[in-house]
mmCIF file of N, CA and C in Angstrom:
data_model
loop_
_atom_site.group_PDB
_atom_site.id
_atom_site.type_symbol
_atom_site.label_atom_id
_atom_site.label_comp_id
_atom_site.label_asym_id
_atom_site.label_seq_id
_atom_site.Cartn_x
_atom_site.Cartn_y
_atom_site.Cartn_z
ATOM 1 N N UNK E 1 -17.864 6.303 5.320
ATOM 2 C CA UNK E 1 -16.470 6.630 5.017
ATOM 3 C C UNK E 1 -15.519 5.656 5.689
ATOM 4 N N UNK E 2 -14.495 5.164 5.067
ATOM 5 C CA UNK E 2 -13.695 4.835 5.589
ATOM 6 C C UNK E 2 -11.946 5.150 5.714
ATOM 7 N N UNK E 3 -11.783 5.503 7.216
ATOM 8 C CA UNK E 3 -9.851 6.305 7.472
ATOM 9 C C UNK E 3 -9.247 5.422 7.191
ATOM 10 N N UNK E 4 -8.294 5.559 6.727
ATOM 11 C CA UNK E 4 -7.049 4.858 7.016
ATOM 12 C C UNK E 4 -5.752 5.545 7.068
ATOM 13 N N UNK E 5 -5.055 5.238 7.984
ATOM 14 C CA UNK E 5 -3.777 6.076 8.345
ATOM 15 C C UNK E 5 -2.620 4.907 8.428
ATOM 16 N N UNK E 6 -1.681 5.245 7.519
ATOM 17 C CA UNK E 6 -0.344 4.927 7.630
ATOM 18 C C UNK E 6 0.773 5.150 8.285
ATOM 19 N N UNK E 7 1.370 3.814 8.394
ATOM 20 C CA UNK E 7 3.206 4.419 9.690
ATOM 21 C C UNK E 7 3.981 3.670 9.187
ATOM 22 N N UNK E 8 5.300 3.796 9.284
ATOM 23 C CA UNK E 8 6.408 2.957 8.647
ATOM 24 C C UNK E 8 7.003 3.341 8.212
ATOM 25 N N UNK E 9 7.071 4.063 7.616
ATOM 26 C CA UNK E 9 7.806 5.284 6.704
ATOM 27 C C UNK E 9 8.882 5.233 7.414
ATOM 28 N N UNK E 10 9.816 5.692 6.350
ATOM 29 C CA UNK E 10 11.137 6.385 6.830
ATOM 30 C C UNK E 10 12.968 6.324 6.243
ATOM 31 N N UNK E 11 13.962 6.196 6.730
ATOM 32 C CA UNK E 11 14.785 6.608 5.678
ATOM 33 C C UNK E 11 15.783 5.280 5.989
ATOM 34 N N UNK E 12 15.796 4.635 4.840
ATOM 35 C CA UNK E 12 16.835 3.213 4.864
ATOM 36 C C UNK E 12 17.970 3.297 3.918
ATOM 37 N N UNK E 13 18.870 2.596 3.918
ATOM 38 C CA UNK E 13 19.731 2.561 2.679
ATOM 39 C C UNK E 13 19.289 1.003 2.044
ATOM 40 N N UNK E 14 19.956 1.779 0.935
ATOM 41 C CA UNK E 14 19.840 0.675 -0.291
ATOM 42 C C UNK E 14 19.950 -1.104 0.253
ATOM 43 N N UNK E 15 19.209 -1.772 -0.081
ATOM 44 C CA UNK E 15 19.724 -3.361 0.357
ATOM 45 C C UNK E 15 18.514 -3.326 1.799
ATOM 46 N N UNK E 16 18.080 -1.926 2.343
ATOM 47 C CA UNK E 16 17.300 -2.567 3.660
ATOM 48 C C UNK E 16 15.877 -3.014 3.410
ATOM 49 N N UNK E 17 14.888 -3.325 4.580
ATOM 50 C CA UNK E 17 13.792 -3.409 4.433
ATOM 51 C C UNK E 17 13.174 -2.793 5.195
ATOM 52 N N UNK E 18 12.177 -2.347 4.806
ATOM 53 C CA UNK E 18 10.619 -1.602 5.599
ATOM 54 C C UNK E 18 9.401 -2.645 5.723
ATOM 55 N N UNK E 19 8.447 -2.186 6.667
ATOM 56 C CA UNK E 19 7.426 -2.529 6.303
ATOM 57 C C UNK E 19 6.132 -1.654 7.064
ATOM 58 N N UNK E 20 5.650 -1.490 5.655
ATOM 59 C CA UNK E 20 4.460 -0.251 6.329
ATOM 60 C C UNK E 20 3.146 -0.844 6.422
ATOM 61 N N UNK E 21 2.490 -0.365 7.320
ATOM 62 C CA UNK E 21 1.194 -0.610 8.296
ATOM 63 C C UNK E 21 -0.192 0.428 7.576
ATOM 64 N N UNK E 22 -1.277 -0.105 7.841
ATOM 65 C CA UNK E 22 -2.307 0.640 7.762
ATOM 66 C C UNK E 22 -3.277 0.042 8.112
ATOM 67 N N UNK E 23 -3.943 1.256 9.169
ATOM 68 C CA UNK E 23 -5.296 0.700 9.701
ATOM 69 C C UNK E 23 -6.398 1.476 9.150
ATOM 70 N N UNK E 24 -7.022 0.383 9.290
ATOM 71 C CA UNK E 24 -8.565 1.505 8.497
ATOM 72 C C UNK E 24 -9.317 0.889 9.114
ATOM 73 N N UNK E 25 -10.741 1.959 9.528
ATOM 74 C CA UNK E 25 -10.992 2.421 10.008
ATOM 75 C C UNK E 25 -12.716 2.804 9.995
ATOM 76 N N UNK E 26 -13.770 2.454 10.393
ATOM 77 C CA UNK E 26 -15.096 3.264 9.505
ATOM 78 C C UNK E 26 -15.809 2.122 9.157
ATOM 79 N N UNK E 27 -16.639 2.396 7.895
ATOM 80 C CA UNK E 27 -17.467 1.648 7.374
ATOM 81 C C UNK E 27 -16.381 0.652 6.313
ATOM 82 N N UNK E 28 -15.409 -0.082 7.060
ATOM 83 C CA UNK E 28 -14.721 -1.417 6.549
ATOM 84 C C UNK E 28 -15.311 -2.620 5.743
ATOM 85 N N UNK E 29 -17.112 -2.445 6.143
ATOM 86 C CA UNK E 29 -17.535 -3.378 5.616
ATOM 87 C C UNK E 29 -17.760 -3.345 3.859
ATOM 88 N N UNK E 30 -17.612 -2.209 3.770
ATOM 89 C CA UNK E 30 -17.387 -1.225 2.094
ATOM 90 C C UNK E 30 -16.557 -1.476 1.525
ATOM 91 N N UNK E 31 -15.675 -2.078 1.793
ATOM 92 C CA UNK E 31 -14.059 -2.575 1.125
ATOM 93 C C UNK E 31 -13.614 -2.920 0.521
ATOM 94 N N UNK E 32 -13.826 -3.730 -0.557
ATOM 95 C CA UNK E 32 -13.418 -4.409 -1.817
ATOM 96 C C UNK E 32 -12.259 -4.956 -1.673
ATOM 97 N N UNK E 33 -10.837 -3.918 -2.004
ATOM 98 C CA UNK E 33 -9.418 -4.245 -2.082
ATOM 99 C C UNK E 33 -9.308 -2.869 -1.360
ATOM 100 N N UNK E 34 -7.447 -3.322 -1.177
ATOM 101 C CA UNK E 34 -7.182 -1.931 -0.619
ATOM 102 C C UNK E 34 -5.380 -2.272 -1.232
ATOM 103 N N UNK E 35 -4.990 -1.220 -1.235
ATOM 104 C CA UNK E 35 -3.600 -0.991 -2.449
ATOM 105 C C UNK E 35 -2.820 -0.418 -1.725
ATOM 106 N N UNK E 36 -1.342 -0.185 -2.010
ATOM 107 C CA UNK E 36 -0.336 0.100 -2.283
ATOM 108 C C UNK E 36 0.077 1.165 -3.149
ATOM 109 N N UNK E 37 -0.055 2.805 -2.895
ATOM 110 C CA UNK E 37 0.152 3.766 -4.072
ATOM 111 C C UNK E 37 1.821 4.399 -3.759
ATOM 112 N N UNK E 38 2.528 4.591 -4.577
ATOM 113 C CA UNK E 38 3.628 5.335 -4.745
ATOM 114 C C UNK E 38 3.728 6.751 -5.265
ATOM 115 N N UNK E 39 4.140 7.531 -4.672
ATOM 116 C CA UNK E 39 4.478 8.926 -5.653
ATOM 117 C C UNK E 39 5.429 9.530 -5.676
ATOM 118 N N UNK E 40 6.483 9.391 -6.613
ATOM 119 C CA UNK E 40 7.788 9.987 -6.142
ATOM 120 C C UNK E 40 8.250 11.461 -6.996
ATOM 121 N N UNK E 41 8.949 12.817 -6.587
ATOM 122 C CA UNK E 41 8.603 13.818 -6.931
ATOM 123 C C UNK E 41 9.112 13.856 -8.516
ATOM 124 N N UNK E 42 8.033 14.714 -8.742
ATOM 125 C CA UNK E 42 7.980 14.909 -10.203
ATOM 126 C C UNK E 42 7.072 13.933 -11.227
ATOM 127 N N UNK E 43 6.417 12.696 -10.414
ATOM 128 C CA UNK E 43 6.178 11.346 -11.391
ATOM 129 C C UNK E 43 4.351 11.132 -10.751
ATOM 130 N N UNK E 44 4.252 10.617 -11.879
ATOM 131 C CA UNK E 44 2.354 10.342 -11.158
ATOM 132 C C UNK E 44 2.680 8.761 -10.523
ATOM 133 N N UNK E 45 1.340 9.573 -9.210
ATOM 134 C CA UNK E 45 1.185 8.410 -8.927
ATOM 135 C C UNK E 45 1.066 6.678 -9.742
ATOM 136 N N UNK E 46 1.806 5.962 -8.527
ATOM 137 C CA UNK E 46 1.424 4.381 -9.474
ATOM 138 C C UNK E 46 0.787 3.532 -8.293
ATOM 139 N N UNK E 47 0.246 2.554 -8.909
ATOM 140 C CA UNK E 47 -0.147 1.726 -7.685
ATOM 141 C C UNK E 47 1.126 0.675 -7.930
ATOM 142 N N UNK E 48 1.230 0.057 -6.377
ATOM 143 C CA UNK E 48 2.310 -0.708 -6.349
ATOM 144 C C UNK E 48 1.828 -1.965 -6.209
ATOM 145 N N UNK E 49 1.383 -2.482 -5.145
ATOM 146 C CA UNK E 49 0.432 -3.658 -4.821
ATOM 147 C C UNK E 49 -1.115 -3.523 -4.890
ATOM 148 N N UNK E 50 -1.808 -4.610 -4.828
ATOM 149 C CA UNK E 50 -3.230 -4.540 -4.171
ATOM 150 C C UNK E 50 -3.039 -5.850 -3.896
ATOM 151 N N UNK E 51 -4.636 -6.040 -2.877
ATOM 152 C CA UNK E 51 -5.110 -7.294 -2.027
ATOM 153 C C UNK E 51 -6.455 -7.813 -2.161
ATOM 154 N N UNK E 52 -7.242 -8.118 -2.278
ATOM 155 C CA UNK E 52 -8.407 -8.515 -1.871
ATOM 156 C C UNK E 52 -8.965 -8.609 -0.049
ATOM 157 N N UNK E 53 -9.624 -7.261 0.399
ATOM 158 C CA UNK E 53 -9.680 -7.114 1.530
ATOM 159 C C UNK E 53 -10.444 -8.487 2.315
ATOM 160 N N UNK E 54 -11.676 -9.319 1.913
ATOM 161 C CA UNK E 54 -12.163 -10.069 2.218
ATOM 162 C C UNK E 54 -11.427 -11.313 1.947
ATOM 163 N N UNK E 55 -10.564 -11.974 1.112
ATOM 164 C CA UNK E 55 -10.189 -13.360 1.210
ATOM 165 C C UNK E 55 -8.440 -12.960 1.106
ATOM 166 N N UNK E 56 -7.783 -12.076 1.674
ATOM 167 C CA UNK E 56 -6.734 -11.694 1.501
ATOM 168 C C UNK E 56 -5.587 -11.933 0.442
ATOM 169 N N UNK E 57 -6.367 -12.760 -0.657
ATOM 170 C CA UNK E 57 -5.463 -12.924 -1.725
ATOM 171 C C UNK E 57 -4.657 -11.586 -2.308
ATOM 172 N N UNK E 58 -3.744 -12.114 -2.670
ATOM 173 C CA UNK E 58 -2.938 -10.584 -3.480
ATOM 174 C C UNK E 58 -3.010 -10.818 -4.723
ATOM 175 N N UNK E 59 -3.423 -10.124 -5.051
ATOM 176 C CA UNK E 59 -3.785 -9.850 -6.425
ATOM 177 C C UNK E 59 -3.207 -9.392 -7.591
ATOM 178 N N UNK E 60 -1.797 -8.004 -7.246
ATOM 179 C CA UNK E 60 -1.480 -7.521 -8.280
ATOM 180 C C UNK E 60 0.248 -7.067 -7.613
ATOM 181 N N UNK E 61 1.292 -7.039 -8.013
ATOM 182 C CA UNK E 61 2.436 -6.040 -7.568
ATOM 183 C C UNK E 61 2.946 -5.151 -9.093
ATOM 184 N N UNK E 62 3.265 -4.453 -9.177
ATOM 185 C CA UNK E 62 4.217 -3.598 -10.139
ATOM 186 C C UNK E 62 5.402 -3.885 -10.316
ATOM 187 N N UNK E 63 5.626 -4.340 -11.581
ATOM 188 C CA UNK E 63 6.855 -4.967 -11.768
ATOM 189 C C UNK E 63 8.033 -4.565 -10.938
ATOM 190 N N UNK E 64 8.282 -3.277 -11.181
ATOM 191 C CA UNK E 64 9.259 -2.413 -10.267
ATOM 192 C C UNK E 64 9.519 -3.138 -8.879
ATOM 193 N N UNK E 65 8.639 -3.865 -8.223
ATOM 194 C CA UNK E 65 8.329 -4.280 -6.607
ATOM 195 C C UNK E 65 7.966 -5.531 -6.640
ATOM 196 N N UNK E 66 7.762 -6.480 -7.667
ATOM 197 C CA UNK E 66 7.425 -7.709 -7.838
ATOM 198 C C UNK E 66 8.769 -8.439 -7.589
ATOM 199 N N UNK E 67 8.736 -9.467 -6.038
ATOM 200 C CA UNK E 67 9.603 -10.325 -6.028
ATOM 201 C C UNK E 67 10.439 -9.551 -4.972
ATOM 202 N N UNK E 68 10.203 -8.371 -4.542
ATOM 203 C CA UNK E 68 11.059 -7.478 -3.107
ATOM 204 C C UNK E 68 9.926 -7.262 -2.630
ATOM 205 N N UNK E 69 8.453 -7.517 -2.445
ATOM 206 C CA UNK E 69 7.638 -7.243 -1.781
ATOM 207 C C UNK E 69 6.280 -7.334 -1.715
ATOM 208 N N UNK E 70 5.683 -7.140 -0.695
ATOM 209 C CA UNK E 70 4.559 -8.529 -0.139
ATOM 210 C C UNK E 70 3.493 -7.634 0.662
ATOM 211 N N UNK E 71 2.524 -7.922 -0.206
ATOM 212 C CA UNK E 71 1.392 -7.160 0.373
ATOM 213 C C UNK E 71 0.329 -7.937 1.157
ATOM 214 N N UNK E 72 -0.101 -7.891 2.810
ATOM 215 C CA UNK E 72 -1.087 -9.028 3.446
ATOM 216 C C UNK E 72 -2.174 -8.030 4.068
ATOM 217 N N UNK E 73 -2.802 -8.682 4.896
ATOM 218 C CA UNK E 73 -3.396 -8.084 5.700
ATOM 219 C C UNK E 73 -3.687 -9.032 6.559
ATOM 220 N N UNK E 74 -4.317 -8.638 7.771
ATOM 221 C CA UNK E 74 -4.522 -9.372 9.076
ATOM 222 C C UNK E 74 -5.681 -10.091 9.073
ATOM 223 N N UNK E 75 -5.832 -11.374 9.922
ATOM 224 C CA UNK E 75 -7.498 -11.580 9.931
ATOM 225 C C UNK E 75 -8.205 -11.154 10.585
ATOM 226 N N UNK E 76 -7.975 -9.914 11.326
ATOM 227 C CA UNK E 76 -9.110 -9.155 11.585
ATOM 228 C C UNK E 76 -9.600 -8.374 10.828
ATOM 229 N N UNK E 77 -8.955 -8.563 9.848
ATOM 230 C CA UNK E 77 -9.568 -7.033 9.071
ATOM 231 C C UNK E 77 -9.459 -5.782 9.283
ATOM 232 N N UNK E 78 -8.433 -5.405 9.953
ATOM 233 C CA UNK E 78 -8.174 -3.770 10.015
ATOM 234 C C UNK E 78 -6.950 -3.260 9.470
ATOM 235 N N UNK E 79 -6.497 -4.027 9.026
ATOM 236 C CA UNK E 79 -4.822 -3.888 8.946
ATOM 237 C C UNK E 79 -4.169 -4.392 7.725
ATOM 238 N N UNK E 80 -3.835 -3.407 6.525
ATOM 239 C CA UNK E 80 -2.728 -3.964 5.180
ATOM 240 C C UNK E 80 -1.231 -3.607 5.811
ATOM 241 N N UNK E 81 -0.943 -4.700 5.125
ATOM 242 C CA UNK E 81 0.776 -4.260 5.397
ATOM 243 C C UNK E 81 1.506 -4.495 3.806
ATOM 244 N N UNK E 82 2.743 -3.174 4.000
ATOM 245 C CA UNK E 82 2.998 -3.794 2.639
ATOM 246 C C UNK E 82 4.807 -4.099 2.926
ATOM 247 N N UNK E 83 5.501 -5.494 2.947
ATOM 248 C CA UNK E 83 6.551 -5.480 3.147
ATOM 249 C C UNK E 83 7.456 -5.021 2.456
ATOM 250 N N UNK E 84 8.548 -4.435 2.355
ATOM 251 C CA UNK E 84 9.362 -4.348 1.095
ATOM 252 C C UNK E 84 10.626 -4.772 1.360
ATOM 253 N N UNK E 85 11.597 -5.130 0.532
ATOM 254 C CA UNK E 85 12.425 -6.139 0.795
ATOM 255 C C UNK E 85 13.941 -5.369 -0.127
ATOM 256 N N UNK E 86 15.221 -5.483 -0.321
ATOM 257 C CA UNK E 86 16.120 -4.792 -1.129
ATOM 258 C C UNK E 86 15.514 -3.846 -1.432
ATOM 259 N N UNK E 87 15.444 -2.783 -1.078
ATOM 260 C CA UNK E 87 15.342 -1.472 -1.151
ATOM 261 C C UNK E 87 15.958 -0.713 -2.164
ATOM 262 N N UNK E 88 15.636 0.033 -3.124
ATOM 263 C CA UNK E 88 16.556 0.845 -3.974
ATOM 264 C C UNK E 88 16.564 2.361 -4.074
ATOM 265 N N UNK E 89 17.442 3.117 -4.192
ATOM 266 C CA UNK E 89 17.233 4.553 -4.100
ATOM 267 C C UNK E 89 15.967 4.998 -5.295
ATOM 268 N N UNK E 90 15.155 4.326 -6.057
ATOM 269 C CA UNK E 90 14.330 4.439 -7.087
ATOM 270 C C UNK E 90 12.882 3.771 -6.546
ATOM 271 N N UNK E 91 12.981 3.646 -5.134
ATOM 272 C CA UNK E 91 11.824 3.162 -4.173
ATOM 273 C C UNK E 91 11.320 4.526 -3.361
ATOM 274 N N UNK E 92 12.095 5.573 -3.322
ATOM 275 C CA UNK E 92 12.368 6.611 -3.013
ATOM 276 C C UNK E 92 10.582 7.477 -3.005
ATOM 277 N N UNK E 93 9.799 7.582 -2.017
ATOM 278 C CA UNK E 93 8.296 7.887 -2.740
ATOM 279 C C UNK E 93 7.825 8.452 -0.868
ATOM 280 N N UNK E 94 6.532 9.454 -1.712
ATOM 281 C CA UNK E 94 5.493 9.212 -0.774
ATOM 282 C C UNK E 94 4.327 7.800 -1.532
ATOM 283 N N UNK E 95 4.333 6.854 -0.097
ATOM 284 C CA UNK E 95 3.662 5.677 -0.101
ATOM 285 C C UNK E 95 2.399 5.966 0.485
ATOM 286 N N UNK E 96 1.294 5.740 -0.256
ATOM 287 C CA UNK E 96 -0.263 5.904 -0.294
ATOM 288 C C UNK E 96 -1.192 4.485 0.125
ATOM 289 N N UNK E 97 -2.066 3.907 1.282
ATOM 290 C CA UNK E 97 -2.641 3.522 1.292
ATOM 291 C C UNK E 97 -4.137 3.651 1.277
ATOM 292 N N UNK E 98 -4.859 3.005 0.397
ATOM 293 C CA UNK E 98 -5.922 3.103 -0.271
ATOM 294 C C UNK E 98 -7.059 1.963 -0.090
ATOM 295 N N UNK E 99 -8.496 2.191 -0.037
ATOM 296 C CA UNK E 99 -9.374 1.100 0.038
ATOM 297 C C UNK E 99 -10.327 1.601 -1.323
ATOM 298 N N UNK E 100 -10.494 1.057 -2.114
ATOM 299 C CA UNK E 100 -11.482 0.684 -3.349
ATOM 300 C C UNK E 100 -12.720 -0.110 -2.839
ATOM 301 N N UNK E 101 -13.553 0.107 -3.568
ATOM 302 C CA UNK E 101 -14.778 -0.413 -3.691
ATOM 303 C C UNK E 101 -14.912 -1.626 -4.930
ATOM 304 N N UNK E 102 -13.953 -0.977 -5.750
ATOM 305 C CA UNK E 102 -13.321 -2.086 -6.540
ATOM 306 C C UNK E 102 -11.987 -1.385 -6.605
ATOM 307 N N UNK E 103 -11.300 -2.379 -7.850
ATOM 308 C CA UNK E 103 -10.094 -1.686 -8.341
ATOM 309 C C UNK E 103 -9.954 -0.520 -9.571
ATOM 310 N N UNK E 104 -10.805 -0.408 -10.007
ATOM 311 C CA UNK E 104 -11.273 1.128 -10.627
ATOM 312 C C UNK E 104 -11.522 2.123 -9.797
ATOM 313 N N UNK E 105 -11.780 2.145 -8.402
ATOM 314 C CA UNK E 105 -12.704 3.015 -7.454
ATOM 315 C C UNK E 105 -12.066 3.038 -5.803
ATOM 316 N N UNK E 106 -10.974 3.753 -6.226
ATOM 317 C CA UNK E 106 -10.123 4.090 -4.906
ATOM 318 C C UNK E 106 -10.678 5.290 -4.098
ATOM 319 N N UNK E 107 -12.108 4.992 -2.917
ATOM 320 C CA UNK E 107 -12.726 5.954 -2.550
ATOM 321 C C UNK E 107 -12.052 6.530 -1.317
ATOM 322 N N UNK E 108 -10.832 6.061 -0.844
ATOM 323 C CA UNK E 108 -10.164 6.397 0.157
ATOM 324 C C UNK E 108 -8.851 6.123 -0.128
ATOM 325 N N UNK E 109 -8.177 7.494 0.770
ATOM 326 C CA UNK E 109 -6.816 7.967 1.475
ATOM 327 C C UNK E 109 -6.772 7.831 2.703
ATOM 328 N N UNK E 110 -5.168 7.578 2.659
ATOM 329 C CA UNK E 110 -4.694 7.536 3.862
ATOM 330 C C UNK E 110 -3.685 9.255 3.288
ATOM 331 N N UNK E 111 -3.096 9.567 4.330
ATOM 332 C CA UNK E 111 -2.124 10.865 4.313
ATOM 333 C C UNK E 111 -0.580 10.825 4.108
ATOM 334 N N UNK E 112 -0.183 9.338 3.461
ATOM 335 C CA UNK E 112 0.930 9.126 3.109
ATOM 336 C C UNK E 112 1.602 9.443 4.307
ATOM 337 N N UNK E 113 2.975 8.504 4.181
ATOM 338 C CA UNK E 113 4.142 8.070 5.048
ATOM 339 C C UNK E 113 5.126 7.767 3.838
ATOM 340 N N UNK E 114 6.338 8.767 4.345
ATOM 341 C CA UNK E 114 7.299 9.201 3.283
ATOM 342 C C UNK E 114 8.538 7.997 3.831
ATOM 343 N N UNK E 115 8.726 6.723 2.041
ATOM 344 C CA UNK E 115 10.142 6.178 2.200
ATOM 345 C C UNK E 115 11.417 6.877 1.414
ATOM 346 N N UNK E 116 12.278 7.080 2.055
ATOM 347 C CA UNK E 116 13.406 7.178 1.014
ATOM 348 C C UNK E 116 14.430 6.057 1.757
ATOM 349 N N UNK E 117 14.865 6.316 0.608
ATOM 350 C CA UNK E 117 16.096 4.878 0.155
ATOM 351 C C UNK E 117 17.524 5.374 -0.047
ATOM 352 N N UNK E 118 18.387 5.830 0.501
ATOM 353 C CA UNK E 118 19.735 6.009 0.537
ATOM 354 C C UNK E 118 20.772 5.083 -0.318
ATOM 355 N N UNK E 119 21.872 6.000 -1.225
ATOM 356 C CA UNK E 119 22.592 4.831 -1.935
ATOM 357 C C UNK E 119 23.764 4.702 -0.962
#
């Protein structure tokens, strides 16, 4: 299994930036990618970013977040970050970090860290 727990969260106005953390945790060597999920009330989840956990390329953003924000990770390997940049009250979510085995196969949660975005 592998944990991962998120921090960063929290309440900005419009125009600011965040940037949220996640460490994981466990059998890391299982890892594939690890993502970026959004859920804001009433709406299904979306994925926002992903990475490639082993050569840290980024791989994917959601239009919505493409060009305000930047998904890395560390070279140690324990750690995604996902930056976000102009903030909009429509960024407004519980933010989900996730490790796949691939990108079909999101076998892990983290317990979400709630952004909202103030106009």
């Amino acid at each position: 299994q592998v944990q991962l727990v998120e921090s960063g969260g929290g309440l900005v106005q419009a125009g600011g930036s965040l940037r949220l953390s996640c460490v994981a945790s466990g059998r890391t060597f299982s890892i594939y990618t690890m993502g970026w999920f959004r859920q804001a009330p009433g709406k299904e989840r979306e994925l926002v970013a992903r990475i490639n956990w082993w050569t840290g390329a980024s791989t994917y953003y959601a239009d919505s977040v493409k060009g305000r924000s930047t998904i890395s990770r560390d070279n140690a390997k324990t750690t995604v970050f996902l930056q976000m940049t102009s903030l909009k009250p429509e960024d407004t979510a519980v933010y989900y970090c996730a490790a796949g085995q691939s990108i079909s196969n999101w076998s892990n949660w983290g317990q979400g860290t709630q952004v909202t975005v103030s106009s």
